[in-house]
GROMACS .gro file of C-alpha atoms in nm:
model
  244
    1UNK     CA    1 -11.699  -8.531   0.968
    2UNK     CA    2 -12.020  -8.420   0.706
    3UNK     CA    3 -12.240  -8.390   0.997
    4UNK     CA    4 -11.964  -8.171   1.129
    5UNK     CA    5 -11.993  -7.976   0.854
    6UNK     CA    6 -12.403  -7.893   0.804
    7UNK     CA    7 -12.317  -7.847   1.223
    8UNK     CA    8 -12.090  -7.590   1.103
    9UNK     CA    9 -12.291  -7.436   0.847
   10UNK     CA   10 -12.626  -7.425   1.104
   11UNK     CA   11 -12.458  -7.231   1.358
   12UNK     CA   12 -12.244  -6.981   1.100
   13UNK     CA   13 -12.546  -6.942   0.805
   14UNK     CA   14 -12.724  -6.733   1.024
   15UNK     CA   15 -12.459  -6.531   1.152
   16UNK     CA   16 -12.341  -6.442   0.725
   17UNK     CA   17 -12.767  -6.395   0.655
   18UNK     CA   18 -12.703  -6.130   0.980
   19UNK     CA   19 -12.380  -5.948   0.856
   20UNK     CA   20 -12.471  -5.907   0.541
   21UNK     CA   21 -12.867  -5.954   0.342
   22UNK     CA   22 -13.043  -5.880   0.685
   23UNK     CA   23 -13.158  -5.501   0.631
   24UNK     CA   24 -12.965  -5.489   0.270
   25UNK     CA   25 -12.653  -5.481   0.441
   26UNK     CA   26 -12.435  -5.583   0.147
   27UNK     CA   27 -12.527  -5.233  -0.009
   28UNK     CA   28 -12.311  -5.050   0.286
   29UNK     CA   29 -12.035  -5.306   0.231
   30UNK     CA   30 -12.058  -5.231  -0.139
   31UNK     CA   31 -12.054  -4.824  -0.064
   32UNK     CA   32 -11.719  -4.897   0.101
   33UNK     CA   33 -11.554  -5.099  -0.152
   34UNK     CA   34 -11.626  -4.794  -0.396
   35UNK     CA   35 -11.499  -4.506  -0.140
   36UNK     CA   36 -11.127  -4.748  -0.022
   37UNK     CA   37 -11.105  -4.759  -0.377
   38UNK     CA   38 -11.183  -4.380  -0.468
   39UNK     CA   39 -10.964  -4.263  -0.173
   40UNK     CA   40 -10.723  -4.485  -0.359
   41UNK     CA   41 -10.696  -4.375  -0.695
   42UNK     CA   42 -10.738  -4.040  -0.600
   43UNK     CA   43 -10.429  -4.014  -0.331
   44UNK     CA   44 -10.278  -4.217  -0.573
   45UNK     CA   45 -10.282  -3.943  -0.831
   46UNK     CA   46 -10.159  -3.746  -0.610
   47UNK     CA   47  -9.824  -3.877  -0.489
   48UNK     CA   48  -9.803  -3.983  -0.842
   49UNK     CA   49  -9.799  -3.599  -0.930
   50UNK     CA   50  -9.639  -3.510  -0.587
   51UNK     CA   51  -9.358  -3.813  -0.653
   52UNK     CA   52  -9.291  -3.703  -0.959
   53UNK     CA   53  -9.207  -3.359  -0.893
   54UNK     CA   54  -8.944  -3.454  -0.567
   55UNK     CA   55  -8.818  -3.730  -0.882
   56UNK     CA   56  -8.671  -3.485  -1.105
   57UNK     CA   57  -8.538  -3.194  -0.849
   58UNK     CA   58  -8.330  -3.508  -0.634
   59UNK     CA   59  -8.254  -3.624  -1.051
   60UNK     CA   60  -8.156  -3.317  -1.204
   61UNK     CA   61  -7.959  -3.276  -0.842
   62UNK     CA   62  -7.812  -3.568  -0.863
   63UNK     CA   63  -7.719  -3.552  -1.233
   64UNK     CA   64  -7.525  -3.180  -1.212
   65UNK     CA   65  -7.242  -3.208  -1.427
   66UNK     CA   66  -6.924  -3.214  -1.184
   67UNK     CA   67  -6.719  -2.988  -1.386
   68UNK     CA   68  -7.017  -2.718  -1.321
   69UNK     CA   69  -7.102  -2.544  -1.065
   70UNK     CA   70  -7.358  -2.664  -0.823
   71UNK     CA   71  -7.687  -2.450  -0.894
   72UNK     CA   72  -7.762  -2.363  -0.532
   73UNK     CA   73  -8.160  -2.281  -0.556
   74UNK     CA   74  -8.161  -2.689  -0.666
   75UNK     CA   75  -7.963  -2.788  -0.396
   76UNK     CA   76  -8.227  -2.578  -0.156
   77UNK     CA   77  -8.455  -2.759  -0.310
   78UNK     CA   78  -8.334  -3.143  -0.344
   79UNK     CA   79  -8.244  -3.084   0.044
   80UNK     CA   80  -8.639  -3.023   0.096
   81UNK     CA   81  -8.666  -3.347  -0.081
   82UNK     CA   82  -8.437  -3.561   0.094
   83UNK     CA   83  -8.581  -3.436   0.452
   84UNK     CA   84  -8.973  -3.467   0.310
   85UNK     CA   85  -8.837  -3.884   0.205
   86UNK     CA   86  -8.693  -3.952   0.500
   87UNK     CA   87  -8.967  -3.808   0.769
   88UNK     CA   88  -9.222  -3.978   0.524
   89UNK     CA   89  -9.088  -4.298   0.508
   90UNK     CA   90  -8.950  -4.326   0.865
   91UNK     CA   91  -9.266  -4.287   1.058
   92UNK     CA   92  -9.545  -4.523   1.062
   93UNK     CA   93  -9.890  -4.399   0.769
   94UNK     CA   94 -10.061  -4.402   1.128
   95UNK     CA   95  -9.878  -4.198   1.297
   96UNK     CA   96  -9.901  -3.934   0.967
   97UNK     CA   97 -10.307  -4.042   0.989
   98UNK     CA   98 -10.316  -3.915   1.339
   99UNK     CA   99 -10.098  -3.519   1.301
  100UNK     CA  100 -10.320  -3.516   0.966
  101UNK     CA  101 -10.615  -3.498   1.135
  102UNK     CA  102 -10.533  -3.371   1.524
  103UNK     CA  103 -10.228  -3.134   1.475
  104UNK     CA  104 -10.288  -2.995   1.178
  105UNK     CA  105 -10.667  -3.018   1.001
  106UNK     CA  106 -10.793  -3.002   1.398
  107UNK     CA  107 -11.086  -2.815   1.268
  108UNK     CA  108 -11.119  -3.056   0.974
  109UNK     CA  109 -11.448  -3.268   1.004
  110UNK     CA  110 -11.433  -3.384   0.697
  111UNK     CA  111 -11.202  -3.715   0.779
  112UNK     CA  112 -11.226  -3.843   0.463
  113UNK     CA  113 -11.053  -3.555   0.263
  114UNK     CA  114 -10.795  -3.559   0.489
  115UNK     CA  115 -10.721  -3.931   0.447
  116UNK     CA  116 -10.697  -3.820   0.065
  117UNK     CA  117 -10.405  -3.618   0.209
  118UNK     CA  118 -10.236  -3.758   0.400
  119UNK     CA  119 -10.202  -4.098   0.213
  120UNK     CA  120 -10.102  -3.847  -0.098
  121UNK     CA  121  -9.830  -3.721   0.095
  122UNK     CA  122  -9.700  -4.025   0.228
  123UNK     CA  123  -9.784  -4.266  -0.138
  124UNK     CA  124  -9.601  -3.919  -0.249
  125UNK     CA  125  -9.230  -3.986  -0.093
  126UNK     CA  126  -9.249  -4.354  -0.161
  127UNK     CA  127  -9.346  -4.238  -0.559
  128UNK     CA  128  -9.059  -4.008  -0.545
  129UNK     CA  129  -8.802  -4.308  -0.499
  130UNK     CA  130  -8.986  -4.521  -0.740
  131UNK     CA  131  -8.980  -4.300  -1.014
  132UNK     CA  132  -8.623  -4.125  -0.884
  133UNK     CA  133  -8.389  -4.514  -0.888
  134UNK     CA  134  -8.611  -4.531  -1.309
  135UNK     CA  135  -8.455  -4.184  -1.360
  136UNK     CA  136  -8.161  -4.317  -1.284
  137UNK     CA  137  -8.133  -4.631  -1.454
  138UNK     CA  138  -8.167  -4.438  -1.858
  139UNK     CA  139  -7.843  -4.368  -1.935
  140UNK     CA  140  -7.713  -3.997  -1.945
  141UNK     CA  141  -7.578  -4.017  -2.241
  142UNK     CA  142  -7.957  -3.978  -2.396
  143UNK     CA  143  -7.986  -3.712  -2.217
  144UNK     CA  144  -7.669  -3.461  -2.315
  145UNK     CA  145  -7.790  -3.627  -2.741
  146UNK     CA  146  -8.105  -3.458  -2.648
  147UNK     CA  147  -7.967  -3.166  -2.552
  148UNK     CA  148  -7.720  -3.151  -2.833
  149UNK     CA  149  -8.001  -3.104  -3.023
  150UNK     CA  150  -8.125  -2.814  -2.867
  151UNK     CA  151  -8.395  -2.965  -2.627
  152UNK     CA  152  -8.460  -2.807  -2.313
  153UNK     CA  153  -8.435  -3.032  -1.944
  154UNK     CA  154  -8.834  -3.079  -1.907
  155UNK     CA  155  -8.904  -3.149  -2.261
  156UNK     CA  156  -8.586  -3.459  -2.249
  157UNK     CA  157  -8.735  -3.582  -1.955
  158UNK     CA  158  -9.119  -3.486  -2.096
  159UNK     CA  159  -9.016  -3.767  -2.411
  160UNK     CA  160  -8.690  -3.939  -2.380
  161UNK     CA  161  -8.675  -4.034  -2.050
  162UNK     CA  162  -8.980  -4.050  -1.868
  163UNK     CA  163  -9.105  -4.302  -2.123
  164UNK     CA  164  -8.803  -4.527  -2.047
  165UNK     CA  165  -8.823  -4.524  -1.736
  166UNK     CA  166  -9.223  -4.578  -1.688
  167UNK     CA  167  -9.156  -4.965  -1.815
  168UNK     CA  168  -8.882  -4.962  -1.565
  169UNK     CA  169  -9.097  -4.851  -1.307
  170UNK     CA  170  -9.455  -4.982  -1.412
  171UNK     CA  171  -9.367  -5.367  -1.162
  172UNK     CA  172  -9.326  -5.095  -0.845
  173UNK     CA  173  -9.576  -4.848  -0.921
  174UNK     CA  174  -9.852  -5.134  -0.968
  175UNK     CA  175  -9.745  -5.268  -0.573
  176UNK     CA  176  -9.753  -4.917  -0.475
  177UNK     CA  177 -10.100  -4.919  -0.587
  178UNK     CA  178 -10.172  -5.270  -0.416
  179UNK     CA  179  -9.985  -5.177  -0.034
  180UNK     CA  180 -10.177  -4.789  -0.075
  181UNK     CA  181 -10.533  -4.988  -0.143
  182UNK     CA  182 -10.513  -5.189   0.169
  183UNK     CA  183 -10.396  -4.908   0.416
  184UNK     CA  184 -10.674  -4.713   0.298
  185UNK     CA  185 -10.750  -4.908   0.648
  186UNK     CA  186 -10.607  -4.724   0.803
  187UNK     CA  187 -10.867  -4.385   0.751
  188UNK     CA  188 -11.082  -4.583   0.963
  189UNK     CA  189 -10.967  -4.464   1.263
  190UNK     CA  190 -10.922  -4.133   1.211
  191UNK     CA  191 -11.316  -4.183   1.155
  192UNK     CA  192 -11.331  -4.169   0.777
  193UNK     CA  193 -11.600  -4.377   0.590
  194UNK     CA  194 -11.423  -4.669   0.363
  195UNK     CA  195 -11.484  -5.030   0.388
  196UNK     CA  196 -11.323  -5.083   0.750
  197UNK     CA  197 -11.528  -4.860   0.858
  198UNK     CA  198 -11.887  -4.995   0.755
  199UNK     CA  199 -11.767  -5.354   0.865
  200UNK     CA  200 -11.746  -5.261   1.214
  201UNK     CA  201 -12.000  -5.031   1.201
  202UNK     CA  202 -12.195  -5.343   1.143
  203UNK     CA  203 -12.056  -5.578   1.371
  204UNK     CA  204 -12.078  -5.340   1.626
  205UNK     CA  205 -12.479  -5.351   1.609
  206UNK     CA  206 -12.535  -5.720   1.531
  207UNK     CA  207 -12.250  -5.793   1.863
  208UNK     CA  208 -12.084  -6.007   1.604
  209UNK     CA  209 -11.781  -5.875   1.492
  210UNK     CA  210 -11.586  -6.227   1.291
  211UNK     CA  211 -11.860  -6.303   0.959
  212UNK     CA  212 -11.772  -5.859   0.879
  213UNK     CA  213 -11.384  -5.857   0.977
  214UNK     CA  214 -11.386  -6.172   0.710
  215UNK     CA  215 -11.626  -6.072   0.495
  216UNK     CA  216 -11.383  -5.756   0.376
  217UNK     CA  217 -11.068  -5.956   0.384
  218UNK     CA  218 -11.223  -6.182   0.095
  219UNK     CA  219 -11.310  -5.850  -0.052
  220UNK     CA  220 -10.975  -5.674   0.019
  221UNK     CA  221 -10.783  -6.049  -0.123
  222UNK     CA  222 -10.970  -6.070  -0.459
  223UNK     CA  223 -10.957  -5.649  -0.515
  224UNK     CA  224 -10.597  -5.701  -0.498
  225UNK     CA  225 -10.592  -6.057  -0.693
  226UNK     CA  226 -10.807  -5.847  -1.010
  227UNK     CA  227 -10.504  -5.594  -0.963
  228UNK     CA  228 -10.200  -5.825  -0.956
  229UNK     CA  229 -10.353  -5.997  -1.275
  230UNK     CA  230 -10.423  -5.622  -1.435
  231UNK     CA  231 -10.070  -5.525  -1.339
  232UNK     CA  232  -9.913  -5.837  -1.447
  233UNK     CA  233 -10.105  -5.852  -1.801
  234UNK     CA  234  -9.983  -5.469  -1.861
  235UNK     CA  235  -9.636  -5.544  -1.814
  236UNK     CA  236  -9.655  -5.854  -2.064
  237UNK     CA  237  -9.796  -5.619  -2.288
  238UNK     CA  238  -9.542  -5.362  -2.234
  239UNK     CA  239  -9.311  -5.674  -2.379
  240UNK     CA  240  -9.447  -5.744  -2.651
  241UNK     CA  241  -9.421  -5.362  -2.788
  242UNK     CA  242  -9.064  -5.418  -2.691
  243UNK     CA  243  -8.989  -5.668  -2.923
  244UNK     CA  244  -9.117  -5.538  -3.187
   0.00000   0.00000   0.00000
């Protein structure tokens, strides 16, 4: 058994050396990981802003009092938001990236920028539903009480509703961040430079794809484990603050 393991290491060792050490190729993996994390953070920030706007519009529409006349402008905006979330959540992200690349921005050569936009718009639809669920979970009576104290709708959402909803949606937002981090690999299909792009490039140069792909799979796994640990730690901290 030990001899078999030694023989396997003798075979795999040179392949690993060629894929990671020779020519300082490990630097390309680190560069790709940095670009992947940067793309994830930027896309999530974009998605958070877009998702929060959509969620506030849809929540305001759904919480209109039935004994009053419906706001037509709010109804129009709510319809647009519904179409946006339905279309984005109902179509594959890879197809959306192809549409952004070859239909909407066919002349743009910066594929990373298109990746930012595509991932951000896609994330915004999911974040919108996450945030909307959190906002709807807050008792409506708190909003009515704040308005009776003279606060307008924006201040009510900013100071009363959103801080309470944040604790409820934190696990889902953490999962969305992790999903978005893994989905950045799809940007390689449109020519964007990220972790999978560099692994594929190295595999093409060495004519051996196994070590680079296994290597980046381990890198993805390690980052996801770290993000999951940070998320659980933040959730425990928030639970402790609730008990005080």
